[in-house]
């Protein structure tokens, strides 16, 4: 299976700790997106990359959140000094702009629980 | 700004019943419209899409028509099955240089045998 993969699938941490999530997109996809989903809500946009360039970041995103895609392939999302309100499912998605339809391919997500 | 509003759930139906899940949107520009589905324990996946006005997207017996005049993209299925139980998300995507996709809050569907 060559879909989007995310790691770890589950992370439990104590408040104040740093956490990092990794996303490996579909190999030929040049766009990569991070979303956050809380219970009963739809995915909320966080940031996206085209190749290695971070082109947009949500204005609602705290400075404690940072994302990278250093070689235009995999991406990492780091949350520093975690808070209980950061508990959510973090979703990664990728797309290929060559087809220009906006269709996203999602991974299964990384669930974060902050105690 | 861009936003999506869909009917609140949960929606509970008996097998073989007719399904409608309403979705309306506001958008600048000319959005593409999508329905994504999330089955229990699985990631979101695309169910169907429409990229311009009057297009009809269809897949697995589900249909939705892009109605520009009413800014709607309602999801329908003529006869639901237990296996259709899932959360359905309406979404729009506008090319602002990156096709940022905005999702509705989701509608949970339960289908009883």
Tab-separated table of C-alpha atoms in Angstrom:
chain	number	residue	atom	x	y	z
A	1	UNK	CA	0.000	0.000	0.000
A	2	UNK	CA	1.509	3.371	-1.020
A	3	UNK	CA	-0.980	5.698	0.654
A	4	UNK	CA	-0.267	8.479	3.124
A	5	UNK	CA	1.291	7.166	6.313
A	6	UNK	CA	1.527	8.867	9.683
A	7	UNK	CA	3.565	8.062	12.748
A	8	UNK	CA	2.940	7.590	15.592
A	9	UNK	CA	-0.707	6.629	15.432
A	10	UNK	CA	-1.184	7.431	19.091
A	11	UNK	CA	0.752	9.656	21.463
A	12	UNK	CA	0.054	10.290	25.127
A	13	UNK	CA	2.094	13.021	26.736
A	14	UNK	CA	2.138	15.213	29.792
A	15	UNK	CA	1.344	18.890	29.599
A	16	UNK	CA	4.437	20.937	28.821
A	17	UNK	CA	6.215	18.243	26.831
A	18	UNK	CA	7.092	18.535	23.155
A	19	UNK	CA	5.741	16.101	20.575
A	20	UNK	CA	6.545	15.500	16.932
A	21	UNK	CA	4.463	13.782	14.274
A	22	UNK	CA	5.694	12.510	10.948
A	23	UNK	CA	3.844	12.223	7.658
A	24	UNK	CA	4.954	10.404	4.527
A	25	UNK	CA	2.797	11.456	1.579
A	26	UNK	CA	2.065	9.552	-1.596
A	27	UNK	CA	5.356	9.633	-3.421
A	28	UNK	CA	4.389	11.590	-6.525
A	29	UNK	CA	2.330	14.174	-4.635
A	30	UNK	CA	3.944	17.592	-4.321
A	31	UNK	CA	1.428	19.153	-1.933
A	32	UNK	CA	1.167	18.195	1.700
A	33	UNK	CA	-1.389	19.418	4.231
A	34	UNK	CA	-1.801	19.234	7.996
A	35	UNK	CA	-5.235	19.338	9.586
A	36	UNK	CA	-6.473	18.981	13.141
A	37	UNK	CA	-9.726	17.248	14.020
A	38	UNK	CA	-11.455	17.285	17.374
A	39	UNK	CA	-14.369	15.090	18.389
A	40	UNK	CA	-17.537	15.931	16.529
A	41	UNK	CA	-15.878	18.454	14.260
A	42	UNK	CA	-14.578	18.509	10.738
A	43	UNK	CA	-10.878	18.760	9.954
A	44	UNK	CA	-9.455	22.234	10.608
A	45	UNK	CA	-6.719	23.473	8.288
A	46	UNK	CA	-3.328	24.082	9.928
A	47	UNK	CA	-0.762	24.490	7.170
A	48	UNK	CA	0.329	23.265	3.761
A	49	UNK	CA	3.443	22.805	1.669
A	50	UNK	CA	4.129	22.784	-2.010
A	51	UNK	CA	7.301	20.755	-2.335
A	52	UNK	CA	9.515	22.072	0.498
A	53	UNK	CA	7.936	25.535	0.688
A	54	UNK	CA	5.399	26.251	3.413
A	55	UNK	CA	2.881	28.386	1.537
A	56	UNK	CA	0.202	28.994	4.125
A	57	UNK	CA	-0.267	28.687	7.852
A	58	UNK	CA	-3.546	29.157	9.673
A	59	UNK	CA	-3.800	32.440	11.573
A	60	UNK	CA	-5.372	30.460	14.391
A	61	UNK	CA	-2.263	28.336	14.805
A	62	UNK	CA	-0.248	28.995	17.924
A	63	UNK	CA	3.469	29.783	17.674
A	64	UNK	CA	4.013	26.546	19.599
A	65	UNK	CA	3.212	24.684	16.365
A	66	UNK	CA	5.819	24.339	13.649
A	67	UNK	CA	5.952	22.203	10.543
A	68	UNK	CA	8.712	21.341	8.137
A	69	UNK	CA	9.126	19.501	4.879
A	70	UNK	CA	12.871	19.744	4.369
A	71	UNK	CA	13.325	17.798	1.147
A	72	UNK	CA	9.862	18.053	-0.284
A	73	UNK	CA	9.033	14.505	0.728
A	74	UNK	CA	8.066	13.655	4.317
A	75	UNK	CA	6.905	16.318	6.766
A	76	UNK	CA	7.033	16.781	10.524
A	77	UNK	CA	4.653	18.676	12.768
A	78	UNK	CA	6.045	19.674	16.159
A	79	UNK	CA	4.058	20.976	19.085
A	80	UNK	CA	6.081	22.577	21.837
A	81	UNK	CA	4.973	22.927	25.452
A	82	UNK	CA	1.799	20.954	24.856
A	83	UNK	CA	-1.452	21.994	26.488
A	84	UNK	CA	-4.564	19.944	27.179
A	85	UNK	CA	-6.356	21.866	24.458
A	86	UNK	CA	-3.926	20.391	21.926
A	87	UNK	CA	-5.517	16.963	22.375
A	88	UNK	CA	-6.894	16.061	18.962
A	89	UNK	CA	-6.375	13.922	15.887
A	90	UNK	CA	-3.698	15.377	13.619
A	91	UNK	CA	-4.310	14.514	10.001
A	92	UNK	CA	-1.931	14.656	7.105
A	93	UNK	CA	-3.071	14.747	3.491
A	94	UNK	CA	-1.344	15.009	0.154
A	95	UNK	CA	-2.339	15.934	-3.367
A	96	UNK	CA	-0.929	16.311	-6.840
A	97	UNK	CA	-1.549	19.764	-8.283
A	98	UNK	CA	-1.067	18.479	-11.792
A	99	UNK	CA	-4.694	17.345	-11.736
A	100	UNK	CA	-5.851	20.665	-10.296
A	101	UNK	CA	-8.990	19.402	-8.568
A	102	UNK	CA	-8.150	19.891	-4.922
A	103	UNK	CA	-8.783	16.240	-4.045
A	104	UNK	CA	-6.948	15.235	-0.894
A	105	UNK	CA	-5.635	11.823	0.124
A	106	UNK	CA	-5.575	11.422	3.888
A	107	UNK	CA	-3.551	9.327	6.260
A	108	UNK	CA	-5.195	7.629	9.215
A	109	UNK	CA	-4.072	10.328	11.592
A	110	UNK	CA	-2.019	10.690	14.748
A	111	UNK	CA	-4.085	10.935	17.905
A	112	UNK	CA	-2.597	13.146	20.618
A	113	UNK	CA	-3.716	13.011	24.240
A	114	UNK	CA	-2.257	15.598	26.586
A	115	UNK	CA	-2.655	14.763	30.268
B	1	UNK	CA	-14.670	33.983	3.607
B	2	UNK	CA	-15.105	30.366	2.618
B	3	UNK	CA	-17.281	28.088	4.721
B	4	UNK	CA	-19.390	24.959	4.626
B	5	UNK	CA	-22.568	24.266	6.580
B	6	UNK	CA	-24.066	20.800	6.724
B	7	UNK	CA	-27.003	19.335	8.565
B	8	UNK	CA	-26.386	18.194	12.092
B	9	UNK	CA	-26.541	14.566	12.975
B	10	UNK	CA	-26.836	11.950	13.906
B	11	UNK	CA	-29.103	10.716	11.168
B	12	UNK	CA	-30.618	7.301	11.860
B	13	UNK	CA	-32.247	5.351	9.041
B	14	UNK	CA	-33.452	1.847	8.405
B	15	UNK	CA	-31.805	-0.201	5.694
B	16	UNK	CA	-33.082	0.617	2.190
B	17	UNK	CA	-34.331	4.056	3.248
B	18	UNK	CA	-33.635	7.184	1.190
B	19	UNK	CA	-30.831	9.418	2.416
B	20	UNK	CA	-30.360	13.161	2.063
B	21	UNK	CA	-27.658	15.101	3.864
B	22	UNK	CA	-27.874	18.825	3.204
B	23	UNK	CA	-24.802	20.949	2.525
B	24	UNK	CA	-24.555	24.635	1.656
B	25	UNK	CA	-21.464	26.715	1.126
B	26	UNK	CA	-20.137	30.231	0.819
B	27	UNK	CA	-17.063	30.824	-1.260
B	28	UNK	CA	-15.103	33.439	-3.105
B	29	UNK	CA	-14.193	32.362	-6.581
B	30	UNK	CA	-15.247	29.075	-8.121
B	31	UNK	CA	-14.891	26.209	-5.674
B	32	UNK	CA	-14.708	22.519	-6.266
B	33	UNK	CA	-17.071	20.614	-3.994
B	34	UNK	CA	-16.529	17.290	-2.295
B	35	UNK	CA	-18.063	14.720	-0.039
B	36	UNK	CA	-15.603	12.802	2.108
B	37	UNK	CA	-16.532	9.797	4.240
B	38	UNK	CA	-14.943	8.465	7.410
B	39	UNK	CA	-15.829	4.873	8.260
B	40	UNK	CA	-15.298	3.712	11.848
B	41	UNK	CA	-11.605	3.293	12.578
B	42	UNK	CA	-10.503	4.522	9.159
B	43	UNK	CA	-9.135	7.713	7.665
B	44	UNK	CA	-11.096	10.187	5.581
B	45	UNK	CA	-11.549	9.215	1.975
B	46	UNK	CA	-13.081	10.928	-0.976
B	47	UNK	CA	-16.601	9.770	-1.780
B	48	UNK	CA	-17.418	12.039	-4.722
B	49	UNK	CA	-16.645	15.427	-6.186
B	50	UNK	CA	-17.884	18.065	-8.626
B	51	UNK	CA	-15.671	20.756	-10.036
B	52	UNK	CA	-18.120	23.134	-11.718
B	53	UNK	CA	-21.727	24.244	-11.596
B	54	UNK	CA	-24.357	21.643	-12.592
B	55	UNK	CA	-21.846	18.793	-12.417
B	56	UNK	CA	-23.093	15.672	-10.692
B	57	UNK	CA	-20.652	13.601	-8.676
B	58	UNK	CA	-21.496	9.963	-8.050
B	59	UNK	CA	-19.927	6.936	-6.410
B	60	UNK	CA	-21.153	3.781	-4.627
B	61	UNK	CA	-24.783	4.773	-5.238
B	62	UNK	CA	-24.309	8.236	-3.713
B	63	UNK	CA	-24.928	11.371	-5.760
B	64	UNK	CA	-24.582	15.118	-5.299
B	65	UNK	CA	-25.203	17.951	-7.753
B	66	UNK	CA	-23.295	21.239	-7.687
B	67	UNK	CA	-26.007	23.906	-7.518
B	68	UNK	CA	-24.503	27.349	-7.908
B	69	UNK	CA	-27.838	29.186	-7.722
B	70	UNK	CA	-28.590	27.746	-4.279
B	71	UNK	CA	-24.924	27.288	-3.251
B	72	UNK	CA	-25.701	23.712	-2.315
B	73	UNK	CA	-24.225	20.235	-2.744
B	74	UNK	CA	-26.664	17.869	-1.052
B	75	UNK	CA	-25.713	14.206	-0.736
B	76	UNK	CA	-28.322	11.595	-1.677
B	77	UNK	CA	-28.628	7.836	-1.868
B	78	UNK	CA	-31.720	5.962	-2.866
B	79	UNK	CA	-31.288	2.915	-0.654
B	80	UNK	CA	-28.820	2.918	2.228
B	81	UNK	CA	-27.117	-0.159	3.643
B	82	UNK	CA	-25.783	-0.917	7.095
B	83	UNK	CA	-22.285	-0.616	5.635
B	84	UNK	CA	-22.970	3.063	4.821
B	85	UNK	CA	-22.851	3.902	8.536
B	86	UNK	CA	-20.116	6.507	8.792
B	87	UNK	CA	-19.460	10.221	9.191
B	88	UNK	CA	-19.907	12.276	6.030
B	89	UNK	CA	-18.113	15.584	5.496
B	90	UNK	CA	-19.006	18.167	2.902
B	91	UNK	CA	-16.042	20.233	1.752
B	92	UNK	CA	-15.007	22.916	-0.687
B	93	UNK	CA	-11.694	23.759	-2.236
B	94	UNK	CA	-10.701	26.990	-3.916
B	95	UNK	CA	-7.443	27.529	-5.734
B	96	UNK	CA	-5.786	30.335	-3.819
B	97	UNK	CA	-2.430	29.063	-4.956
B	98	UNK	CA	-2.797	25.880	-2.991
B	99	UNK	CA	-6.313	24.432	-2.983
B	100	UNK	CA	-6.962	24.823	0.714
B	101	UNK	CA	-9.904	22.590	1.559
B	102	UNK	CA	-12.528	23.724	4.070
B	103	UNK	CA	-14.678	21.066	5.746
B	104	UNK	CA	-18.086	21.082	7.314
B	105	UNK	CA	-18.581	19.705	10.809
B	106	UNK	CA	-19.665	16.288	9.568
B	107	UNK	CA	-22.903	14.323	9.763
B	108	UNK	CA	-22.936	10.934	11.417
B	109	UNK	CA	-25.170	8.357	9.742
B	110	UNK	CA	-26.427	5.224	11.490
B	111	UNK	CA	-28.178	2.624	9.368
B	112	UNK	CA	-30.169	-0.056	11.195
B	113	UNK	CA	-30.752	-3.516	9.779
